Each structure stands twice: as C-alpha cells, then as structure tokens.
C-alpha cells in the first residue's frame, strides 16, 4: 500500500513522469457521494398496483398460505394478523417496501432454480412480514422473536437481511439480481 508521493516515486523510479501524471489526472477528477438517502433497485409492479399495494397483497397472500400450510393455529390467527399489519404499516412508513420486494423476489427465484436457501438468521427472523414473504422460514411468534430487534420504530435504520445461499448456485443468484435490477444498481 503506497501512501505518499515520495513512496510512489521510490516504487516507480523508472516511471517518474507516470507518477506525476497520475497526480494531474487525480486533480482533474471530481466525485461526490450523495449521503442521507438510500438507493434501492427499482422493483417494478403492474399498473394496477403501487409498490405499497403490491407489498400488502403479497404479505397477505403469504399469510393465507402459511395458514393453509397449517403453521398458524386458528385460535392465534388474530394475533398473527395484528402483528403482520403493524409490521406492514411500519415498513411502508419508513420506505423499505422495495427492499423487501427485491429480497423476496431473488429468494423465490433461487428456490425455483433449486438453489438451496437458508431458513433465515439474525434479527430478520423476528419479522412476520419476512416469514409471510418467504424470505425466512422461521415463525417469529412461535419462538417469541421480536420484530423491534430487526426494525425499531424508535430508531429507524436500514434493516439487515442475512441470507445464505448454497455455494453451488450463489453466483447464479447474484447474476439474476444483476440482470434483473441492473449491474449499476447492485453491489
């Protein structure tokens, strides 16, 4: 790692002009980062929906599917429904809808391609929304997991969704995301 012009000149003794030219080029460059804003890939929805209405639809469809799969006891349905609605409202309020839709999209794509996906880990496992979108496979209410560890209404910060993909297929998932959402929108 070269830190100073003197070190560069010592390292590239036979190319002193190139060292000075790199400085000239650097002086001509200008770049600034926009801070305070999150940049998500654009999740496109059909014209009959907004991202928010599509998000709500997918969450509710997932909720009904979890019921049909027998994961939610009828006596606890209202508890799950209330928690789901609370989470949906907060996620919409803080502007993370697109993030959840993108993550759910590439996880479902991986599963359709038979690429093994982990069940979910970390604080995201406390989210009923993530469970209903099949981002995670862990019922947070069954295990008493708190949504507030994942996304806290008192301290809003970017939620971290940890996802594990099998090493044999991980690159395919990354390529899918790049191709669908744009190479310049994915890192």
mmCIF file of N, CA and C in Angstrom, residues 27-159:
data_model
loop_
_atom_site.group_PDB
_atom_site.id
_atom_site.type_symbol
_atom_site.label_atom_id
_atom_site.label_comp_id
_atom_site.label_asym_id
_atom_site.label_seq_id
_atom_site.Cartn_x
_atom_site.Cartn_y
_atom_site.Cartn_z
ATOM 1 N N UNK A 27 -6.189 15.321 -9.993
ATOM 2 C CA UNK A 27 -6.646 16.699 -9.814
ATOM 3 C C UNK A 27 -7.799 17.056 -10.743
ATOM 4 N N UNK A 28 -7.908 16.388 -11.873
ATOM 5 C CA UNK A 28 -8.970 16.670 -12.831
ATOM 6 C C UNK A 28 -10.268 15.915 -12.514
ATOM 7 N N UNK A 29 -10.182 14.988 -11.586
ATOM 8 C CA UNK A 29 -11.360 14.177 -11.234
ATOM 9 C C UNK A 29 -12.138 14.839 -10.110
ATOM 10 N N UNK A 30 -13.439 14.689 -10.201
ATOM 11 C CA UNK A 30 -14.305 15.210 -9.160
ATOM 12 C C UNK A 30 -15.430 14.203 -8.958
ATOM 13 N N UNK A 31 -15.653 13.822 -7.711
ATOM 14 C CA UNK A 31 -16.719 12.884 -7.415
ATOM 15 C C UNK A 31 -17.259 13.186 -6.034
ATOM 16 N N UNK A 32 -18.563 13.170 -5.925
ATOM 17 C CA UNK A 32 -19.150 13.374 -4.608
ATOM 18 C C UNK A 32 -20.228 12.324 -4.385
ATOM 19 N N UNK A 33 -20.329 11.880 -3.156
ATOM 20 C CA UNK A 33 -21.341 10.906 -2.771
ATOM 21 C C UNK A 33 -22.560 11.646 -2.245
ATOM 22 N N UNK A 34 -23.725 11.166 -2.617
ATOM 23 C CA UNK A 34 -24.948 11.697 -2.046
ATOM 24 C C UNK A 34 -25.211 10.899 -0.770
ATOM 25 N N UNK A 35 -25.279 11.583 0.328
ATOM 26 C CA UNK A 35 -25.491 10.906 1.603
ATOM 27 C C UNK A 35 -26.886 11.207 2.135
ATOM 28 N N UNK A 36 -27.289 10.417 3.114
ATOM 29 C CA UNK A 36 -28.586 10.638 3.735
ATOM 30 C C UNK A 36 -29.753 10.069 2.950
ATOM 31 N N UNK A 37 -29.466 9.340 1.866
ATOM 32 C CA UNK A 37 -30.500 8.751 1.028
ATOM 33 C C UNK A 37 -30.144 7.300 0.757
ATOM 34 N N UNK A 38 -31.137 6.438 0.800
ATOM 35 C CA UNK A 38 -30.920 5.037 0.453
ATOM 36 C C UNK A 38 -31.298 4.832 -1.006
ATOM 37 N N UNK A 39 -30.517 4.049 -1.694
ATOM 38 C CA UNK A 39 -30.763 3.783 -3.105
ATOM 39 C C UNK A 39 -31.049 2.292 -3.270
ATOM 40 N N UNK A 40 -32.281 1.960 -3.601
ATOM 41 C CA UNK A 40 -32.672 0.576 -3.805
ATOM 42 C C UNK A 40 -32.875 0.327 -5.291
ATOM 43 N N UNK A 41 -32.635 -0.898 -5.740
ATOM 44 C CA UNK A 41 -33.030 -1.224 -7.108
ATOM 45 C C UNK A 41 -34.541 -1.038 -7.232
ATOM 46 N N UNK A 42 -35.005 -0.711 -8.416
ATOM 47 C CA UNK A 42 -36.427 -0.461 -8.624
ATOM 48 C C UNK A 42 -37.168 -1.774 -8.837
ATOM 49 N N UNK A 43 -38.127 -2.046 -7.981
ATOM 50 C CA UNK A 43 -38.986 -3.215 -8.146
ATOM 51 C C UNK A 43 -40.215 -2.746 -8.917
ATOM 52 N N UNK A 44 -40.383 -3.261 -10.114
ATOM 53 C CA UNK A 44 -41.468 -2.828 -10.995
ATOM 54 C C UNK A 44 -42.722 -3.642 -10.699
ATOM 55 N N UNK A 45 -43.832 -2.939 -10.534
ATOM 56 C CA UNK A 45 -45.129 -3.593 -10.323
ATOM 57 C C UNK A 45 -46.052 -3.225 -11.480
ATOM 58 N N UNK A 46 -47.098 -4.020 -11.665
ATOM 59 C CA UNK A 46 -48.052 -3.754 -12.745
ATOM 60 C C UNK A 46 -48.790 -2.449 -12.481
ATOM 61 N N UNK A 47 -49.407 -1.921 -13.519
ATOM 62 C CA UNK A 47 -50.054 -0.609 -13.428
ATOM 63 C C UNK A 47 -51.228 -0.579 -12.458
ATOM 64 N N UNK A 48 -51.795 -1.732 -12.120
ATOM 65 C CA UNK A 48 -52.926 -1.734 -11.185
ATOM 66 C C UNK A 48 -52.479 -1.636 -9.733
ATOM 67 N N UNK A 49 -51.165 -1.638 -9.500
ATOM 68 C CA UNK A 49 -50.641 -1.581 -8.131
ATOM 69 C C UNK A 49 -49.605 -0.484 -7.976
ATOM 70 N N UNK A 50 -49.483 -0.022 -6.745
ATOM 71 C CA UNK A 50 -48.302 0.720 -6.331
ATOM 72 C C UNK A 50 -47.399 -0.312 -5.663
ATOM 73 N N UNK A 51 -46.165 0.050 -5.383
ATOM 74 C CA UNK A 51 -45.299 -0.884 -4.651
ATOM 75 C C UNK A 51 -45.939 -1.246 -3.314
ATOM 76 N N UNK A 52 -46.516 -0.247 -2.660
ATOM 77 C CA UNK A 52 -47.121 -0.476 -1.346
ATOM 78 C C UNK A 52 -48.312 -1.432 -1.423
ATOM 79 N N UNK A 53 -49.199 -1.239 -2.405
ATOM 80 C CA UNK A 53 -50.371 -2.121 -2.501
ATOM 81 C C UNK A 53 -49.957 -3.536 -2.908
ATOM 82 N N UNK A 54 -48.948 -3.636 -3.764
ATOM 83 C CA UNK A 54 -48.449 -4.955 -4.161
ATOM 84 C C UNK A 54 -47.785 -5.658 -2.971
ATOM 85 N N UNK A 55 -47.031 -4.898 -2.198
ATOM 86 C CA UNK A 55 -46.388 -5.417 -0.983
ATOM 87 C C UNK A 55 -47.441 -5.964 -0.014
ATOM 88 N N UNK A 56 -48.477 -5.189 0.230
ATOM 89 C CA UNK A 56 -49.553 -5.636 1.119
ATOM 90 C C UNK A 56 -50.218 -6.902 0.580
ATOM 91 N N UNK A 57 -50.467 -6.921 -0.727
ATOM 92 C CA UNK A 57 -51.075 -8.084 -1.355
ATOM 93 C C UNK A 57 -50.208 -9.326 -1.148
ATOM 94 N N UNK A 58 -48.910 -9.213 -1.431
ATOM 95 C CA UNK A 58 -48.000 -10.361 -1.296
ATOM 96 C C UNK A 58 -47.891 -10.814 0.158
ATOM 97 N N UNK A 59 -47.859 -9.877 1.087
ATOM 98 C CA UNK A 59 -47.810 -10.241 2.511
ATOM 99 C C UNK A 59 -49.066 -11.000 2.912
ATOM 100 N N UNK A 60 -50.219 -10.508 2.488
ATOM 101 C CA UNK A 60 -51.487 -11.155 2.848
ATOM 102 C C UNK A 60 -51.648 -12.511 2.157
ATOM 103 N N UNK A 61 -51.182 -12.618 0.918
ATOM 104 C CA UNK A 61 -51.210 -13.917 0.244
ATOM 105 C C UNK A 61 -50.311 -14.911 0.973
ATOM 106 N N UNK A 62 -49.141 -14.460 1.372
ATOM 107 C CA UNK A 62 -48.234 -15.320 2.127
ATOM 108 C C UNK A 62 -48.817 -15.728 3.462
ATOM 109 N N UNK A 63 -49.500 -14.799 4.100
ATOM 110 C CA UNK A 63 -50.163 -15.085 5.371
ATOM 111 C C UNK A 63 -51.201 -16.200 5.185
ATOM 112 N N UNK A 64 -52.023 -16.069 4.151
ATOM 113 C CA UNK A 64 -53.033 -17.090 3.867
ATOM 114 C C UNK A 64 -52.380 -18.428 3.531
ATOM 115 N N UNK A 65 -51.260 -18.376 2.844
ATOM 116 C CA UNK A 65 -50.549 -19.612 2.504
ATOM 117 C C UNK A 65 -49.993 -20.282 3.758
ATOM 118 N N UNK A 66 -49.456 -19.486 4.679
ATOM 119 C CA UNK A 66 -48.948 -20.046 5.943
ATOM 120 C C UNK A 66 -50.088 -20.696 6.732
ATOM 121 N N UNK A 67 -51.279 -20.086 6.689
ATOM 122 C CA UNK A 67 -52.447 -20.682 7.343
ATOM 123 C C UNK A 67 -52.778 -22.012 6.668
ATOM 124 N N UNK A 68 -52.832 -22.007 5.323
ATOM 125 C CA UNK A 68 -53.166 -23.216 4.566
ATOM 126 C C UNK A 68 -52.154 -24.336 4.817
ATOM 127 N N UNK A 69 -50.908 -23.973 5.049
ATOM 128 C CA UNK A 69 -49.860 -24.962 5.327
ATOM 129 C C UNK A 69 -49.933 -25.495 6.756
ATOM 130 N N UNK A 70 -50.808 -24.896 7.564
ATOM 131 C CA UNK A 70 -51.004 -25.364 8.924
ATOM 132 C C UNK A 70 -50.036 -24.794 9.946
ATOM 133 N N UNK A 71 -49.354 -23.717 9.598
ATOM 134 C CA UNK A 71 -48.382 -23.125 10.517
ATOM 135 C C UNK A 71 -49.014 -22.216 11.557
ATOM 136 N N UNK A 72 -50.226 -21.754 11.276
ATOM 137 C CA UNK A 72 -50.892 -20.832 12.206
ATOM 138 C C UNK A 72 -52.149 -21.492 12.737
ATOM 139 N N UNK A 73 -52.186 -21.675 14.035
ATOM 140 C CA UNK A 73 -53.373 -22.257 14.669
ATOM 141 C C UNK A 73 -54.533 -21.265 14.546
ATOM 142 N N UNK A 74 -55.719 -21.765 14.250
ATOM 143 C CA UNK A 74 -56.879 -20.861 14.110
ATOM 144 C C UNK A 74 -57.082 -19.944 15.318
ATOM 145 N N UNK A 75 -56.798 -20.436 16.514
ATOM 146 C CA UNK A 75 -57.001 -19.624 17.720
ATOM 147 C C UNK A 75 -55.991 -18.472 17.814
ATOM 148 N N UNK A 76 -54.905 -18.522 17.035
ATOM 149 C CA UNK A 76 -53.872 -17.481 17.089
ATOM 150 C C UNK A 76 -53.855 -16.611 15.832
ATOM 151 N N UNK A 77 -54.789 -16.840 14.929
ATOM 152 C CA UNK A 77 -54.817 -16.112 13.657
ATOM 153 C C UNK A 77 -54.856 -14.601 13.866
ATOM 154 N N UNK A 78 -55.687 -14.119 14.786
ATOM 155 C CA UNK A 78 -55.812 -12.679 15.024
ATOM 156 C C UNK A 78 -54.497 -12.082 15.525
ATOM 157 N N UNK A 79 -53.797 -12.812 16.370
ATOM 158 C CA UNK A 79 -52.504 -12.344 16.875
ATOM 159 C C UNK A 79 -51.508 -12.156 15.729
ATOM 160 N N UNK A 80 -51.447 -13.144 14.834
ATOM 161 C CA UNK A 80 -50.559 -13.055 13.672
ATOM 162 C C UNK A 80 -50.987 -11.917 12.744
ATOM 163 N N UNK A 81 -52.278 -11.809 12.501
ATOM 164 C CA UNK A 81 -52.810 -10.773 11.605
ATOM 165 C C UNK A 81 -52.468 -9.383 12.131
ATOM 166 N N UNK A 82 -52.637 -9.180 13.429
ATOM 167 C CA UNK A 82 -52.333 -7.884 14.029
ATOM 168 C C UNK A 82 -50.846 -7.564 13.894
ATOM 169 N N UNK A 83 -50.008 -8.524 14.177
ATOM 170 C CA UNK A 83 -48.561 -8.310 14.068
ATOM 171 C C UNK A 83 -48.172 -8.021 12.623
ATOM 172 N N UNK A 84 -48.759 -8.765 11.685
ATOM 173 C CA UNK A 84 -48.476 -8.554 10.264
ATOM 174 C C UNK A 84 -48.851 -7.140 9.849
ATOM 175 N N UNK A 85 -50.023 -6.681 10.230
ATOM 176 C CA UNK A 85 -50.477 -5.335 9.867
ATOM 177 C C UNK A 85 -49.591 -4.259 10.471
ATOM 178 N N UNK A 86 -49.167 -4.451 11.707
ATOM 179 C CA UNK A 86 -48.274 -3.491 12.359
ATOM 180 C C UNK A 86 -46.952 -3.387 11.604
ATOM 181 N N UNK A 87 -46.394 -4.535 11.243
ATOM 182 C CA UNK A 87 -45.125 -4.544 10.509
ATOM 183 C C UNK A 87 -45.275 -3.920 9.121
ATOM 184 N N UNK A 88 -46.340 -4.270 8.423
ATOM 185 C CA UNK A 88 -46.576 -3.714 7.086
ATOM 186 C C UNK A 88 -46.630 -2.187 7.157
ATOM 187 N N UNK A 89 -47.390 -1.662 8.105
ATOM 188 C CA UNK A 89 -47.516 -0.199 8.231
ATOM 189 C C UNK A 89 -46.166 0.462 8.480
ATOM 190 N N UNK A 90 -45.359 -0.123 9.352
ATOM 191 C CA UNK A 90 -44.057 0.472 9.645
ATOM 192 C C UNK A 90 -43.130 0.396 8.441
ATOM 193 N N UNK A 91 -43.101 -0.732 7.767
ATOM 194 C CA UNK A 91 -42.229 -0.886 6.592
ATOM 195 C C UNK A 91 -42.624 0.102 5.502
ATOM 196 N N UNK A 92 -43.914 0.314 5.316
ATOM 197 C CA UNK A 92 -44.368 1.309 4.341
ATOM 198 C C UNK A 92 -43.965 2.707 4.799
ATOM 199 N N UNK A 93 -44.185 2.991 6.060
ATOM 200 C CA UNK A 93 -43.886 4.326 6.606
ATOM 201 C C UNK A 93 -42.416 4.710 6.429
ATOM 202 N N UNK A 94 -41.519 3.764 6.655
ATOM 203 C CA UNK A 94 -40.092 4.088 6.593
ATOM 204 C C UNK A 94 -39.497 3.919 5.193
ATOM 205 N N UNK A 95 -40.311 3.476 4.239
ATOM 206 C CA UNK A 95 -39.865 3.449 2.846
ATOM 207 C C UNK A 95 -39.031 2.247 2.446
ATOM 208 N N UNK A 96 -39.194 1.103 3.120
ATOM 209 C CA UNK A 96 -38.386 -0.075 2.814
ATOM 210 C C UNK A 96 -39.132 -1.128 1.996
ATOM 211 N N UNK A 97 -40.278 -0.768 1.441
ATOM 212 C CA UNK A 97 -41.104 -1.719 0.691
ATOM 213 C C UNK A 97 -40.323 -2.336 -0.469
ATOM 214 N N UNK A 98 -39.676 -1.509 -1.276
ATOM 215 C CA UNK A 98 -38.924 -2.011 -2.426
ATOM 216 C C UNK A 98 -37.838 -2.989 -2.023
ATOM 217 N N UNK A 99 -37.182 -2.710 -0.919
ATOM 218 C CA UNK A 99 -36.130 -3.590 -0.404
ATOM 219 C C UNK A 99 -36.690 -4.985 -0.120
ATOM 220 N N UNK A 100 -37.820 -5.046 0.571
ATOM 221 C CA UNK A 100 -38.427 -6.338 0.889
ATOM 222 C C UNK A 100 -38.869 -7.063 -0.374
ATOM 223 N N UNK A 101 -39.435 -6.337 -1.330
ATOM 224 C CA UNK A 101 -39.903 -6.968 -2.565
ATOM 225 C C UNK A 101 -38.743 -7.522 -3.381
ATOM 226 N N UNK A 102 -37.650 -6.793 -3.451
ATOM 227 C CA UNK A 102 -36.481 -7.268 -4.188
ATOM 228 C C UNK A 102 -35.910 -8.518 -3.528
ATOM 229 N N UNK A 103 -35.736 -8.475 -2.208
ATOM 230 C CA UNK A 103 -35.182 -9.628 -1.499
ATOM 231 C C UNK A 103 -36.087 -10.850 -1.663
ATOM 232 N N UNK A 104 -37.394 -10.662 -1.493
ATOM 233 C CA UNK A 104 -38.329 -11.780 -1.661
ATOM 234 C C UNK A 104 -38.253 -12.325 -3.083
ATOM 235 N N UNK A 105 -38.105 -11.448 -4.054
ATOM 236 C CA UNK A 105 -38.037 -11.861 -5.454
ATOM 237 C C UNK A 105 -36.832 -12.760 -5.703
ATOM 238 N N UNK A 106 -35.644 -12.353 -5.297
ATOM 239 C CA UNK A 106 -34.498 -13.186 -5.648
ATOM 240 C C UNK A 106 -34.417 -14.450 -4.800
ATOM 241 N N UNK A 107 -34.994 -14.436 -3.607
ATOM 242 C CA UNK A 107 -35.049 -15.678 -2.826
ATOM 243 C C UNK A 107 -35.997 -16.667 -3.498
ATOM 244 N N UNK A 108 -37.164 -16.189 -3.926
ATOM 245 C CA UNK A 108 -38.114 -17.085 -4.605
ATOM 246 C C UNK A 108 -37.525 -17.602 -5.915
ATOM 247 N N UNK A 109 -36.802 -16.748 -6.631
ATOM 248 C CA UNK A 109 -36.173 -17.186 -7.870
ATOM 249 C C UNK A 109 -35.164 -18.296 -7.579
ATOM 250 N N UNK A 110 -34.358 -18.115 -6.546
ATOM 251 C CA UNK A 110 -33.364 -19.136 -6.181
ATOM 252 C C UNK A 110 -34.048 -20.459 -5.852
ATOM 253 N N UNK A 111 -35.123 -20.395 -5.097
ATOM 254 C CA UNK A 111 -35.845 -21.617 -4.739
ATOM 255 C C UNK A 111 -36.421 -22.295 -5.983
ATOM 256 N N UNK A 112 -36.930 -21.502 -6.931
ATOM 257 C CA UNK A 112 -37.466 -22.071 -8.173
ATOM 258 C C UNK A 112 -36.363 -22.745 -8.992
ATOM 259 N N UNK A 113 -35.142 -22.245 -8.850
ATOM 260 C CA UNK A 113 -33.998 -22.818 -9.565
ATOM 261 C C UNK A 113 -33.367 -23.974 -8.798
ATOM 262 N N UNK A 114 -33.972 -24.344 -7.670
ATOM 263 C CA UNK A 114 -33.488 -25.428 -6.805
ATOM 264 C C UNK A 114 -32.136 -25.110 -6.179
ATOM 265 N N UNK A 115 -31.885 -23.830 -5.952
ATOM 266 C CA UNK A 115 -30.671 -23.398 -5.258
ATOM 267 C C UNK A 115 -31.016 -23.326 -3.775
ATOM 268 N N UNK A 116 -30.355 -24.113 -2.940
ATOM 269 C CA UNK A 116 -30.683 -24.103 -1.508
ATOM 270 C C UNK A 116 -30.490 -22.717 -0.887
ATOM 271 N N UNK A 117 -31.496 -22.325 -0.088
ATOM 272 C CA UNK A 117 -31.500 -21.041 0.603
ATOM 273 C C UNK A 117 -31.678 -21.327 2.090
ATOM 274 N N UNK A 118 -30.908 -20.647 2.920
ATOM 275 C CA UNK A 118 -31.032 -20.831 4.358
ATOM 276 C C UNK A 118 -32.395 -20.385 4.857
ATOM 277 N N UNK A 119 -32.770 -20.823 6.070
ATOM 278 C CA UNK A 119 -34.091 -20.500 6.603
ATOM 279 C C UNK A 119 -34.213 -19.073 7.121
ATOM 280 N N UNK A 120 -33.114 -18.363 7.203
ATOM 281 C CA UNK A 120 -33.098 -17.010 7.753
ATOM 282 C C UNK A 120 -32.336 -17.018 9.054
ATOM 283 N N UNK A 121 -31.581 -15.971 9.275
ATOM 284 C CA UNK A 121 -30.840 -15.872 10.532
ATOM 285 C C UNK A 121 -30.705 -14.418 10.907
ATOM 286 N N UNK A 122 -30.371 -14.195 12.130
ATOM 287 C CA UNK A 122 -30.237 -12.836 12.619
ATOM 288 C C UNK A 122 -31.588 -12.252 12.977
ATOM 289 N N UNK A 123 -31.613 -10.951 13.122
ATOM 290 C CA UNK A 123 -32.818 -10.279 13.608
ATOM 291 C C UNK A 123 -33.988 -10.337 12.633
ATOM 292 N N UNK A 124 -33.742 -10.591 11.348
ATOM 293 C CA UNK A 124 -34.836 -10.692 10.377
ATOM 294 C C UNK A 124 -35.802 -11.814 10.748
ATOM 295 N N UNK A 125 -35.325 -12.796 11.492
ATOM 296 C CA UNK A 125 -36.188 -13.909 11.897
ATOM 297 C C UNK A 125 -37.320 -13.449 12.820
ATOM 298 N N UNK A 126 -37.245 -12.227 13.323
ATOM 299 C CA UNK A 126 -38.303 -11.682 14.162
ATOM 300 C C UNK A 126 -39.421 -11.015 13.372
ATOM 301 N N UNK A 127 -39.387 -11.106 12.061
ATOM 302 C CA UNK A 127 -40.355 -10.403 11.220
ATOM 303 C C UNK A 127 -41.397 -11.348 10.640
ATOM 304 N N UNK A 128 -42.667 -11.092 10.967
ATOM 305 C CA UNK A 128 -43.773 -11.851 10.377
ATOM 306 C C UNK A 128 -43.864 -11.543 8.881
ATOM 307 N N UNK A 129 -43.603 -10.295 8.496
ATOM 308 C CA UNK A 129 -43.611 -9.932 7.074
ATOM 309 C C UNK A 129 -42.612 -10.803 6.322
ATOM 310 N N UNK A 130 -41.399 -10.919 6.836
ATOM 311 C CA UNK A 130 -40.381 -11.735 6.162
ATOM 312 C C UNK A 130 -40.804 -13.194 6.081
ATOM 313 N N UNK A 131 -41.471 -13.663 7.111
ATOM 314 C CA UNK A 131 -41.964 -15.040 7.124
ATOM 315 C C UNK A 131 -43.079 -15.216 6.096
ATOM 316 N N UNK A 132 -43.986 -14.245 6.002
ATOM 317 C CA UNK A 132 -45.095 -14.322 5.047
ATOM 318 C C UNK A 132 -44.637 -14.126 3.601
ATOM 319 N N UNK A 133 -43.536 -13.424 3.403
ATOM 320 C CA UNK A 133 -42.977 -13.259 2.057
ATOM 321 C C UNK A 133 -42.018 -14.397 1.702
ATOM 322 N N UNK A 134 -41.846 -15.341 2.608
ATOM 323 C CA UNK A 134 -40.953 -16.488 2.428
ATOM 324 C C UNK A 134 -39.499 -16.061 2.272
ATOM 325 N N UNK A 135 -39.163 -14.922 2.854
ATOM 326 C CA UNK A 135 -37.766 -14.505 2.970
ATOM 327 C C UNK A 135 -37.108 -15.371 4.036
ATOM 328 N N UNK A 136 -37.849 -15.629 5.110
ATOM 329 C CA UNK A 136 -37.382 -16.528 6.163
ATOM 330 C C UNK A 136 -38.354 -17.699 6.263
ATOM 331 N N UNK A 137 -37.926 -18.709 6.958
ATOM 332 C CA UNK A 137 -38.766 -19.884 7.159
ATOM 333 C C UNK A 137 -38.948 -20.151 8.643
ATOM 334 N N UNK A 138 -38.861 -19.098 9.427
ATOM 335 C CA UNK A 138 -38.950 -19.209 10.879
ATOM 336 C C UNK A 138 -40.153 -18.402 11.351
ATOM 337 N N UNK A 139 -41.046 -19.062 12.062
ATOM 338 C CA UNK A 139 -42.228 -18.401 12.609
ATOM 339 C C UNK A 139 -41.805 -17.610 13.842
ATOM 340 N N UNK A 140 -41.760 -16.281 13.747
ATOM 341 C CA UNK A 140 -41.250 -15.493 14.871
ATOM 342 C C UNK A 140 -42.123 -15.546 16.119
ATOM 343 N N UNK A 141 -43.414 -15.706 15.957
ATOM 344 C CA UNK A 141 -44.289 -15.751 17.127
ATOM 345 C C UNK A 141 -44.158 -17.078 17.874
ATOM 346 N N UNK A 142 -43.926 -18.134 17.149
ATOM 347 C CA UNK A 142 -43.746 -19.440 17.786
ATOM 348 C C UNK A 142 -42.544 -19.422 18.735
ATOM 349 N N UNK A 143 -41.518 -18.660 18.363
ATOM 350 C CA UNK A 143 -40.291 -18.627 19.157
ATOM 351 C C UNK A 143 -40.140 -17.348 19.983
ATOM 352 N N UNK A 144 -41.163 -16.508 19.991
ATOM 353 C CA UNK A 144 -41.133 -15.285 20.793
ATOM 354 C C UNK A 144 -40.094 -14.280 20.315
ATOM 355 N N UNK A 145 -39.830 -14.237 19.017
ATOM 356 C CA UNK A 145 -38.830 -13.322 18.466
ATOM 357 C C UNK A 145 -39.434 -11.931 18.265
ATOM 358 N N UNK A 146 -38.647 -10.920 18.523
ATOM 359 C CA UNK A 146 -39.125 -9.541 18.494
ATOM 360 C C UNK A 146 -38.826 -8.864 17.158
ATOM 361 N N UNK A 147 -39.838 -8.282 16.571
ATOM 362 C CA UNK A 147 -39.671 -7.508 15.344
ATOM 363 C C UNK A 147 -38.785 -6.291 15.594
ATOM 364 N N UNK A 148 -38.890 -5.719 16.781
ATOM 365 C CA UNK A 148 -38.167 -4.483 17.109
ATOM 366 C C UNK A 148 -36.647 -4.662 17.098
ATOM 367 N N UNK A 149 -36.169 -5.898 17.206
ATOM 368 C CA UNK A 149 -34.721 -6.131 17.065
ATOM 369 C C UNK A 149 -34.300 -5.952 15.608
ATOM 370 N N UNK A 150 -35.239 -6.186 14.701
ATOM 371 C CA UNK A 150 -34.979 -6.094 13.274
ATOM 372 C C UNK A 150 -35.207 -4.682 12.747
ATOM 373 N N UNK A 151 -36.347 -4.130 13.065
ATOM 374 C CA UNK A 151 -36.706 -2.791 12.603
ATOM 375 C C UNK A 151 -37.446 -2.103 13.740
ATOM 376 N N UNK A 152 -36.798 -1.137 14.333
ATOM 377 C CA UNK A 152 -37.335 -0.491 15.528
ATOM 378 C C UNK A 152 -37.942 0.860 15.163
ATOM 379 N N UNK A 153 -39.222 1.062 15.483
ATOM 380 C CA UNK A 153 -39.867 2.335 15.136
ATOM 381 C C UNK A 153 -39.269 3.526 15.878
ATOM 382 N N UNK A 154 -38.571 3.282 16.978
ATOM 383 C CA UNK A 154 -37.937 4.363 17.748
ATOM 384 C C UNK A 154 -36.579 4.758 17.188
ATOM 385 N N UNK A 155 -35.966 3.844 16.455
ATOM 386 C CA UNK A 155 -34.628 4.092 15.902
ATOM 387 C C UNK A 155 -34.578 3.454 14.523
ATOM 388 N N UNK A 156 -34.997 4.216 13.537
ATOM 389 C CA UNK A 156 -35.091 3.686 12.183
ATOM 390 C C UNK A 156 -33.699 3.609 11.567
ATOM 391 N N UNK A 157 -33.337 2.409 11.158
ATOM 392 C CA UNK A 157 -32.092 2.213 10.405
ATOM 393 C C UNK A 157 -32.357 1.113 9.386
ATOM 394 N N UNK A 158 -31.511 1.052 8.402
ATOM 395 C CA UNK A 158 -31.666 0.086 7.330
ATOM 396 C C UNK A 158 -31.686 -1.328 7.904
ATOM 397 N N UNK A 159 -32.759 -2.088 7.645
ATOM 398 C CA UNK A 159 -32.802 -3.456 8.152
ATOM 399 C C UNK A 159 -31.804 -4.340 7.406
#
